[in-house]
Structures are given as C-alpha cells and as structure tokens.
C-alpha cells in the first residue's frame, strides 16, 4: 500500500504487507496520535472509498502537513483468490487555483481507478467511485461495515457490545448479518394480514348488506299488508338464510290469496264497463239523430246560392273550348308586328354602312324589301372580298412579327453580352472568396480538434454540479430523518416504559385482585385454605390496573416500536446516500463548480462553433468550385448566343421588307389591312341579317292570315259572335276554382247526409215490442261511469298488491342466492385471516410465541449462539479454560428474549453477567467475541478466505500471564497461513513481536519504518 498527503502522512509512504506477513504476526506501533489508526483507515479507504466510524468526512482525509498542491492519494494492491488487483483512490480536496495565483481554491473531486493484473499487464476495470466499490465488495464478499468488524477488530466496539443491552446488540448484529429479509417477512406477513382482514371484512359486510336489504324488503311488505311485525335485526348473517326461507313461505301464501281476489274483481269490472258502454252508445245515437235533422235543413236552404255559380261554370267551360284559337290569333298578330320592327332596324343598319354604296344597297327599307328583294349574290361577293382581305392580313401580321422578332433578337444579343460581362465579374469574386476561405478553414480546423476534450470536461463539470446539488438535499434529508429517528426512539422508550410499569403494577396487584374473589368456605386458589384471615388489599390511594389498560399500553408501545424501526431505516438510508454523495465530491463549493461548468460550456461551445464553421467553410469551398465551372461555361455560352441572335435579327428584317411591297395594293383606301377586314366582316353580317329579317316578316304575315281564318271557322255555330265575347265569358282561375269547390262541397255534403240517414235508420236498437229504446240522460251515463271507475280502481289496487308481492318474492329469492354465495366466499377468507393472524403474531413475538421473539430476533439469536460458541473457543484458550461465553434466550420478566449473553465461570460453576468482568477479563472476552464474530461472519459471507486480520489496542489492561495466554491465542490465528497485525503501543508487545511497522511522528507529518526480525 502507498499513501500520500493522507491523514498525518505528508510524503508518500510505502508499506509492503507481504514482507510483514512473512512473519505471520506483526506489530503496528507508535506514539499516540502518530497515525496507527490512519494506516487502517487508508486500507479501508482504498478498498471502499470511505473510512470507519465517525471519520467518514472524506474531504478531511487530506493531510494538513502536505504541500498545498500535493494531491491526496492511496494506492492499495490486494489479492482475491488467484486474482490480483490494484485500486488508486483520491478523496475530494481543495487545491490552489492556478489562474488566481493560489489565492483561491478549486474543488478536486474524488477519483478512483481499479485495475486487474492479467497476462502480465494491468487492465483497467473501472474509473467510477461507486462502481469500483461495488466490484470490490463483490470480490471480498463483505461490505465496509463487515470488513471493519471482521478484518479490523475494534476492541472498544466489542467491549461495548459485551456490556450492551439486547436492543444495542440487535442493531450491531443486524448490520453484520443482514437480517433485513426477515424483517421484510414480518412486514409482508403484517401487510398480508391487513389485506386478508380487509378482504374478510369486505365479504362479511357484503353478507350483512344483503341481509339488511332482505330485511328492508320484509318490513316494506309487512307495512303494505298492515302487519306491524318486523324481522329481528340481531340475527347474524349465518342465520339469515332460515329467516328468509320462513318469510318466503308466508309470502307465497299471501300472494295466492291476492291473485284469487284479483280474478273476482276483474269479472265485476268487465260487467260495469259493458253496462257503461251500452248507455253511452244509446245516448250518442239520440244526439246524432237530432244533429242530422238540423244539417239536412241547412243543406236544402243553401241550394239557391249554389245554382248561379253552377251556371257560370258551364258558360266558362264552353268558352274554354274556343280560348285556344283566340289566343293563337292574338299571338300571330303580335309576332307579325315584332318581325316588322326588327327588320326595319336591320335593313337600316345595312344601308348606313360605309360599304353599302359599293354594293348598291344604300336605300333599302322594309317596304322596298317587300317589293324588290335584295340583290342576288350579295353575300357571295362580300365573302369573296373578305377572303382576299384576310389573306392580305396574314402577310401584314407576318411582317409585324418579323420586325418584332428582329427587335427581340437584337435585345437578346445585348442581354447575352451583359451576361458575359457579369460572368467575368463573378469569376473574379469567386476566386477571391476561395482564397480567403481556404485560410479560414485551416484556422478553424485547429480549433475544432479540441471538441472531444471540451466534451469530457463538460461532462465532468456537470456531474460535479449535480452531485453537489444532490448532496445538499441528501444531507438535509439525513439530518431530518436522523432527528425523526431520535424522536421516534424516545417516544418508543417512553411508551415501552409506561407499558412495563403498568405490567409490573398489575403483577404487584395480582394478590389483591385474587383476594377480591375470596369467600369464606371457598378454597383459596393459591394455598387451598378455607379461611382467609388476612386477604391482600391494594395500597391506600392506588388505583387497580386492568388488563385492558395494560394491553392498550402494550399496543401503543408496539406501534411506537414499528414507527421507530421505520424511522431508523429511513435515517440509515439517507445517511448512506449523503455519505456516498460526499465521497463523490458533493461537499465541494457550488459556486466554484458552477464556474467550472460555465467555463466548460463556453469552451465546448467555441469548439462546436469551430466545427460547424469548418463544415460550413468546406461546403462553401465545394460550392465555389462548382460555381467557378458554371460561371466559365455561362460566359462562353453568353458570347456564342449573342452572335447567333445578331444573325437572326438581320434575316428577319430582310423578309419584312419584301412583304411590305405586296401589301400596299391591298389596302383599298383603308389605313390597314386589319381595318379593311373588320369592315368587310361587319358588312357581311349585316347583309345576311337583312336578308333573314325580310324573310321572317313574310313568314309572320302568312301565319297571321292562316290563324285568323281558323278562328272564324271555330266561332261559327256557337253562342259567341266574336273573339271578344269568348274572352268576356272566361272566368279567372281563382274564381273558377272557388265556384267549382263550392259546388263540389255542396254536392258532397248532400251525399254524406244521405249516408247518415241510411246509417241512422239501420243502427237503431229496438226493445222487446219493436220500438226504439229510450235515450239515457247524462245522469244515467254518469252513474254508470262512476260504477265502472270504482270497479277499475279496486281491480288496479288488487293488481298492484299482486305485483308488489310477486316482486318481493323475486327480490327475496335473489337476496337468498346472494346471501348463500356471500357466505360461501366469507368462509375461506375467515380461515385465511385467522391463519395469517396466528402466523403474524408469532413472527412479531406475540400470540403463542413463549419467548416473545420476533422472527428477525430469532435469526439473530441463532447467529449470536454461533458467535458465543466460536468466541468460547478463543476465550477458553486465553483464560486457561476458566471462562466461557454463553448465549441466553431466557425471558426476564415480560421482556422479549433471545439476545442475552453471560459468562460461565468453570471454577465456581456460576453464571456471571458480562458487566462483572474485570478490565483485563473484559478485554479478553471482547477480543474472543470479536474473533468469534469474525469467524461466523466469514462463514456467513460464503466462506471468504480472510488471510489478514488487524486487532486494534486493548493489550495494556492485561497482566503478564493473561498477555501470554492472549498471545498464544493470537499465535494460533496464524494457522493456515493467516497474517495477524496488532495495533498497540505496549512496551511488552514490542519485545515479544519482532516484525514491526513503526509510525514515527514529527512536526512535518508522520512516516513509517520497518523493523523486521527473523520470520517465524
């Protein structure tokens, strides 16, 4: 092992335990405060990253004697089986800041490196603090607490263990043997008991709920049947089935009687309703006959009003036959007039056109067109002239297109020459940009190389900041949970003492309690005497303690104990979390860590910015190369295109000059060929429209003559002399419809009256003499209706009762089935609840558990019994066979048993409490206990082979003979190749043990020195 700037050691110290171990037994000695314990701390820190006990403040492990910039470090090389490992650890420490000239400090986080020697070379296994500690714990088969009590035997702790009470012993044994799984079993049994109780109570409540609903139904039924009796609420759910069966039989009998009564009432109701219907029918027939007579009189009176309307409808029908011919003649006259007007406009437009004189149609009108038609072939002449003009217009358009093309080609040639100039300028700009970017890319490449280094620094800084932040919260939680555990412990102790006081008082009052039940002539349950001269009595002013009060105090103490155990567990978890975070540097300065983080972020951002800029520069250089090639090609193409455009412009101008010569002859006085074409096209349309309009006028006049002749023929032989009389006889649609509807309604009413008269004559009932029956009055009908209503009401009430009774029967049948099913579900749940109650009580130390031991205490008691047996072997050797450590599981009063420990003195044959041992005897007993505990824990850890043991102090309390016996026992530990290191400053030990590791103390720090004798 190597140490530097650790504890009292400023300079690097190297300790070869193989050289010391060659002697089997060696002494680690030195003056008080030199650093003997610090050597053991260094071993523990190297393996687990923390030191034992209260010295777990990792940041205070650095030596105050070392130079400010010397990092603290522990290098520990160890073997596990055939494998060889090396672990290098550095605790968190404050180093002077380099940039501030040493005036401020920077927190260096804890570091770890675990390596394994494989095939002649060191291979890294881990560089993370917690990961390395976990792997070493797995290799050694022990955690730190077990290691410090199995490999490093602290005598002060075991002397305290020897004299401790059961609760203190239980805490230490729980840490060493890890009985938390048995505590988990206790909690699991308790949780399952709670769950089983809840399920049973839920099922029980369901059964009781079904029974309550059934009883409510019974009460409702008996309330409806005016029976004041009700079910007994005190019957349990198990007896409810019999109660429901009895009531079901009663309900069936009542339902049968109600159904019979309902059938009788139905017959009465049907008879009353039939009588009512007969009265209502006769009453309705008499009223209807009176109304029929009145309606017939009104119909006959309205015939005088209907007759004129019927005559007007007949005349309207005759006129309607001639209305079509009249309307046809009027329409033909209108069309003829419209055609004359349209033709006059069309002929005038043609005569007014500028080309009309050229075609001899300048004076044409409607009357002249009727007498002298338009010239033949007019349209053909105009069409021929129009075709010639359109052909000439094509040449004109082609000439314009050629001139436009020539101009466009000239403009294009100029644009191409401008493009060539722009391409030259672009080439110069791109070449300059390419040279500048090449220089920048070289500089950015150098900056981008630091990205990976900056990322690693940022990750380390972020981890440090997160650890510091987490440590603050964890430390606060540890303080809060520790205080809560202390408070819970105090409350538990107070309540436990209160319960024990009540228990003791109740035991003290047992005689007085028995005396209260004594009677003359009755034997005493204690002595059997028949006389009781002096029965015990309570002291004056003392109230009796009942069993209920004592049990209630016991229950409160049990709850407080469970709360204390949970608080202690939470406090331990929080403390371990805080210690782990401290070991990782959580106690460092947050501001300094944040500064490091900010600096790392800035450096990484600069590097990433350089990477992005470099990539962008590379992309731009590639693009520039492409753009240079494109610009060269564009310049050449633009020059070629300019020359070609100039050539095409010249050819177009030559063709346009040739076509212009031919167009001058085709203008005919018009400014342009297009205007002449437009004028000819318009005149051709006007000429065609004029000829068509003249033909339409002739056709309309012929149609008017034909329709007029047809109308005259239709009027002959009718009552109408002219078309005007026909029109006057016609009715408008609304009037005609009104007349027709009135006549139709009057006729329909007559038919309905006739049918009513026939029906009235056929439906009238007669009496026995053949005469119509008398018409009942309203009072007779009302009396019959009341009788029918009363009968219906009685039947409905009876039917309602039957439905209610049947519904109750159905619901009670359902409740019976539900109750039976619920009781079947409850039985196994009750059995499981009772079983879990018994097992959980036994596991918690209650119930039939005579020793009052919990399951975890029972397991620890077995381990303590093993430890006592192993320790007795060591103690017998140290004390010449006089003393033996014996495990005691007997009860003391009503206290829990299981973790008792006493000493048996073979000289006297008596058992002695461990607190009666002398100082030397206590040392030997505690040393034997520590060695025995080491053997048992070693076996518990899976048979891990522990080759080296350290025994710390305590030898100064021994006399010469006892020291000799202890040394013989320690010599025995070397059997099988085990190495034992003794930590002591007793002079006798220096003389007896030649192999020594001496710790020298000085003003500038401690140092180590070997003093080796001949190996034994």
PDB file of N, CA, C and O in Angstrom, residues 702-731:
ATOM      1  N   UNK A 702     -97.921  35.589 -93.315  1.00  0.00           N
ATOM      2  CA  UNK A 702     -98.628  34.401 -93.823  1.00  0.00           C
ATOM      3  C   UNK A 702     -99.279  33.645 -92.641  1.00  0.00           C
ATOM      4  O   UNK A 702    -100.414  33.182 -92.735  1.00  0.00           O
ATOM      5  N   UNK A 703     -98.584  33.515 -91.512  1.00  0.00           N
ATOM      6  CA  UNK A 703     -99.120  32.798 -90.348  1.00  0.00           C
ATOM      7  C   UNK A 703    -100.331  33.530 -89.781  1.00  0.00           C
ATOM      8  O   UNK A 703    -101.328  32.906 -89.396  1.00  0.00           O
ATOM      9  N   UNK A 704    -100.321  34.878 -89.749  1.00  0.00           N
ATOM     10  CA  UNK A 704    -101.441  35.659 -89.219  1.00  0.00           C
ATOM     11  C   UNK A 704    -102.702  35.425 -90.063  1.00  0.00           C
ATOM     12  O   UNK A 704    -103.801  35.253 -89.514  1.00  0.00           O
ATOM     13  N   UNK A 705    -102.553  35.402 -91.369  1.00  0.00           N
ATOM     14  CA  UNK A 705    -103.708  35.153 -92.242  1.00  0.00           C
ATOM     15  C   UNK A 705    -104.299  33.775 -91.978  1.00  0.00           C
ATOM     16  O   UNK A 705    -105.519  33.603 -91.907  1.00  0.00           O
ATOM     17  N   UNK A 706    -103.477  32.757 -91.803  1.00  0.00           N
ATOM     18  CA  UNK A 706    -103.963  31.384 -91.597  1.00  0.00           C
ATOM     19  C   UNK A 706    -104.702  31.245 -90.273  1.00  0.00           C
ATOM     20  O   UNK A 706    -105.795  30.683 -90.194  1.00  0.00           O
ATOM     21  N   UNK A 707    -104.170  31.813 -89.171  1.00  0.00           N
ATOM     22  CA  UNK A 707    -104.784  31.672 -87.842  1.00  0.00           C
ATOM     23  C   UNK A 707    -106.105  32.428 -87.770  1.00  0.00           C
ATOM     24  O   UNK A 707    -107.079  31.972 -87.158  1.00  0.00           O
ATOM     25  N   UNK A 708    -106.212  33.582 -88.442  1.00  0.00           N
ATOM     26  CA  UNK A 708    -107.470  34.362 -88.442  1.00  0.00           C
ATOM     27  C   UNK A 708    -108.591  33.575 -89.127  1.00  0.00           C
ATOM     28  O   UNK A 708    -109.740  33.566 -88.672  1.00  0.00           O
ATOM     29  N   UNK A 709    -108.258  32.892 -90.194  1.00  0.00           N
ATOM     30  CA  UNK A 709    -109.257  32.086 -90.896  1.00  0.00           C
ATOM     31  C   UNK A 709    -109.727  30.926 -90.021  1.00  0.00           C
ATOM     32  O   UNK A 709    -110.923  30.583 -89.981  1.00  0.00           O
ATOM     33  N   UNK A 710    -108.833  30.296 -89.301  1.00  0.00           N
ATOM     34  CA  UNK A 710    -109.188  29.178 -88.420  1.00  0.00           C
ATOM     35  C   UNK A 710    -110.104  29.647 -87.290  1.00  0.00           C
ATOM     36  O   UNK A 710    -111.035  28.948 -86.886  1.00  0.00           O
ATOM     37  N   UNK A 711    -109.922  30.861 -86.709  1.00  0.00           N
ATOM     38  CA  UNK A 711    -110.761  31.380 -85.629  1.00  0.00           C
ATOM     39  C   UNK A 711    -112.184  31.640 -86.131  1.00  0.00           C
ATOM     40  O   UNK A 711    -113.167  31.320 -85.437  1.00  0.00           O
ATOM     41  N   UNK A 712    -112.312  32.211 -87.317  1.00  0.00           N
ATOM     42  CA  UNK A 712    -113.644  32.477 -87.867  1.00  0.00           C
ATOM     43  C   UNK A 712    -114.420  31.177 -88.038  1.00  0.00           C
ATOM     44  O   UNK A 712    -115.631  31.113 -87.759  1.00  0.00           O
ATOM     45  N   UNK A 713    -113.720  30.136 -88.485  1.00  0.00           N
ATOM     46  CA  UNK A 713    -114.392  28.835 -88.668  1.00  0.00           C
ATOM     47  C   UNK A 713    -114.843  28.259 -87.337  1.00  0.00           C
ATOM     48  O   UNK A 713    -115.906  27.631 -87.229  1.00  0.00           O
ATOM     49  N   UNK A 714    -114.072  28.451 -86.265  1.00  0.00           N
ATOM     50  CA  UNK A 714    -114.409  27.896 -84.941  1.00  0.00           C
ATOM     51  C   UNK A 714    -115.597  28.609 -84.317  1.00  0.00           C
ATOM     52  O   UNK A 714    -116.405  28.007 -83.597  1.00  0.00           O
ATOM     53  N   UNK A 715    -115.786  29.938 -84.550  1.00  0.00           N
ATOM     54  CA  UNK A 715    -116.870  30.697 -83.945  1.00  0.00           C
ATOM     55  C   UNK A 715    -118.220  30.359 -84.590  1.00  0.00           C
ATOM     56  O   UNK A 715    -119.280  30.537 -83.972  1.00  0.00           O
ATOM     57  N   UNK A 716    -118.180  29.889 -85.794  1.00  0.00           N
ATOM     58  CA  UNK A 716    -119.432  29.581 -86.497  1.00  0.00           C
ATOM     59  C   UNK A 716    -120.152  28.442 -85.778  1.00  0.00           C
ATOM     60  O   UNK A 716    -119.549  27.436 -85.427  1.00  0.00           O
ATOM     61  N   UNK A 717    -121.486  28.573 -85.496  1.00  0.00           N
ATOM     62  CA  UNK A 717    -122.286  27.541 -84.838  1.00  0.00           C
ATOM     63  C   UNK A 717    -122.251  27.612 -83.325  1.00  0.00           C
ATOM     64  O   UNK A 717    -122.764  26.687 -82.662  1.00  0.00           O
ATOM     65  N   UNK A 718    -121.621  28.589 -82.706  1.00  0.00           N
ATOM     66  CA  UNK A 718    -121.572  28.712 -81.237  1.00  0.00           C
ATOM     67  C   UNK A 718    -122.410  29.894 -80.820  1.00  0.00           C
ATOM     68  O   UNK A 718    -122.913  30.661 -81.644  1.00  0.00           O
ATOM     69  N   UNK A 719    -122.561  30.086 -79.531  1.00  0.00           N
ATOM     70  CA  UNK A 719    -123.319  31.223 -78.992  1.00  0.00           C
ATOM     71  C   UNK A 719    -122.492  32.492 -78.972  1.00  0.00           C
ATOM     72  O   UNK A 719    -122.991  33.570 -78.621  1.00  0.00           O
ATOM     73  N   UNK A 720    -121.218  32.377 -79.354  1.00  0.00           N
ATOM     74  CA  UNK A 720    -120.317  33.534 -79.321  1.00  0.00           C
ATOM     75  C   UNK A 720    -120.199  34.111 -80.722  1.00  0.00           C
ATOM     76  O   UNK A 720    -119.927  33.367 -81.683  1.00  0.00           O
ATOM     77  N   UNK A 721    -120.373  35.467 -80.843  1.00  0.00           N
ATOM     78  CA  UNK A 721    -120.302  36.113 -82.154  1.00  0.00           C
ATOM     79  C   UNK A 721    -118.884  36.559 -82.479  1.00  0.00           C
ATOM     80  O   UNK A 721    -118.552  36.742 -83.652  1.00  0.00           O
ATOM     81  N   UNK A 722    -118.049  36.778 -81.502  1.00  0.00           N
ATOM     82  CA  UNK A 722    -116.699  37.292 -81.773  1.00  0.00           C
ATOM     83  C   UNK A 722    -115.746  36.771 -80.681  1.00  0.00           C
ATOM     84  O   UNK A 722    -116.153  36.205 -79.671  1.00  0.00           O
ATOM     85  N   UNK A 723    -114.455  37.048 -80.954  1.00  0.00           N
ATOM     86  CA  UNK A 723    -113.422  36.639 -80.002  1.00  0.00           C
ATOM     87  C   UNK A 723    -113.576  37.398 -78.698  1.00  0.00           C
ATOM     88  O   UNK A 723    -113.258  36.885 -77.601  1.00  0.00           O
ATOM     89  N   UNK A 724    -114.118  38.659 -78.760  1.00  0.00           N
ATOM     90  CA  UNK A 724    -114.275  39.461 -77.532  1.00  0.00           C
ATOM     91  C   UNK A 724    -115.281  38.821 -76.598  1.00  0.00           C
ATOM     92  O   UNK A 724    -115.098  38.811 -75.365  1.00  0.00           O
ATOM     93  N   UNK A 725    -116.440  38.241 -77.164  1.00  0.00           N
ATOM     94  CA  UNK A 725    -117.418  37.589 -76.305  1.00  0.00           C
ATOM     95  C   UNK A 725    -116.825  36.343 -75.625  1.00  0.00           C
ATOM     96  O   UNK A 725    -117.126  36.042 -74.465  1.00  0.00           O
ATOM     97  N   UNK A 726    -116.006  35.634 -76.355  1.00  0.00           N
ATOM     98  CA  UNK A 726    -115.335  34.451 -75.763  1.00  0.00           C
ATOM     99  C   UNK A 726    -114.477  34.859 -74.575  1.00  0.00           C
ATOM    100  O   UNK A 726    -114.498  34.269 -73.493  1.00  0.00           O
ATOM    101  N   UNK A 727    -113.727  35.926 -74.765  1.00  0.00           N
ATOM    102  CA  UNK A 727    -112.832  36.390 -73.689  1.00  0.00           C
ATOM    103  C   UNK A 727    -113.625  36.838 -72.472  1.00  0.00           C
ATOM    104  O   UNK A 727    -113.246  36.588 -71.317  1.00  0.00           O
ATOM    105  N   UNK A 728    -114.790  37.507 -72.714  1.00  0.00           N
ATOM    106  CA  UNK A 728    -115.605  38.001 -71.603  1.00  0.00           C
ATOM    107  C   UNK A 728    -116.221  36.852 -70.806  1.00  0.00           C
ATOM    108  O   UNK A 728    -116.463  36.990 -69.588  1.00  0.00           O
ATOM    109  N   UNK A 729    -116.529  35.736 -71.450  1.00  0.00           N
ATOM    110  CA  UNK A 729    -117.150  34.598 -70.748  1.00  0.00           C
ATOM    111  C   UNK A 729    -116.163  33.796 -69.896  1.00  0.00           C
ATOM    112  O   UNK A 729    -116.574  33.007 -69.027  1.00  0.00           O
ATOM    113  N   UNK A 730    -114.949  33.987 -70.118  1.00  0.00           N
ATOM    114  CA  UNK A 730    -113.936  33.214 -69.357  1.00  0.00           C
ATOM    115  C   UNK A 730    -113.813  33.758 -67.928  1.00  0.00           C
ATOM    116  O   UNK A 730    -113.864  34.956 -67.699  1.00  0.00           O
ATOM    117  N   UNK A 731    -113.762  32.854 -66.949  1.00  0.00           N
ATOM    118  CA  UNK A 731    -113.511  33.220 -65.535  1.00  0.00           C
ATOM    119  C   UNK A 731    -112.014  33.125 -65.234  1.00  0.00           C
ATOM    120  O   UNK A 731    -111.300  32.270 -65.786  1.00  0.00           O
TER     121      UNK A 731
END
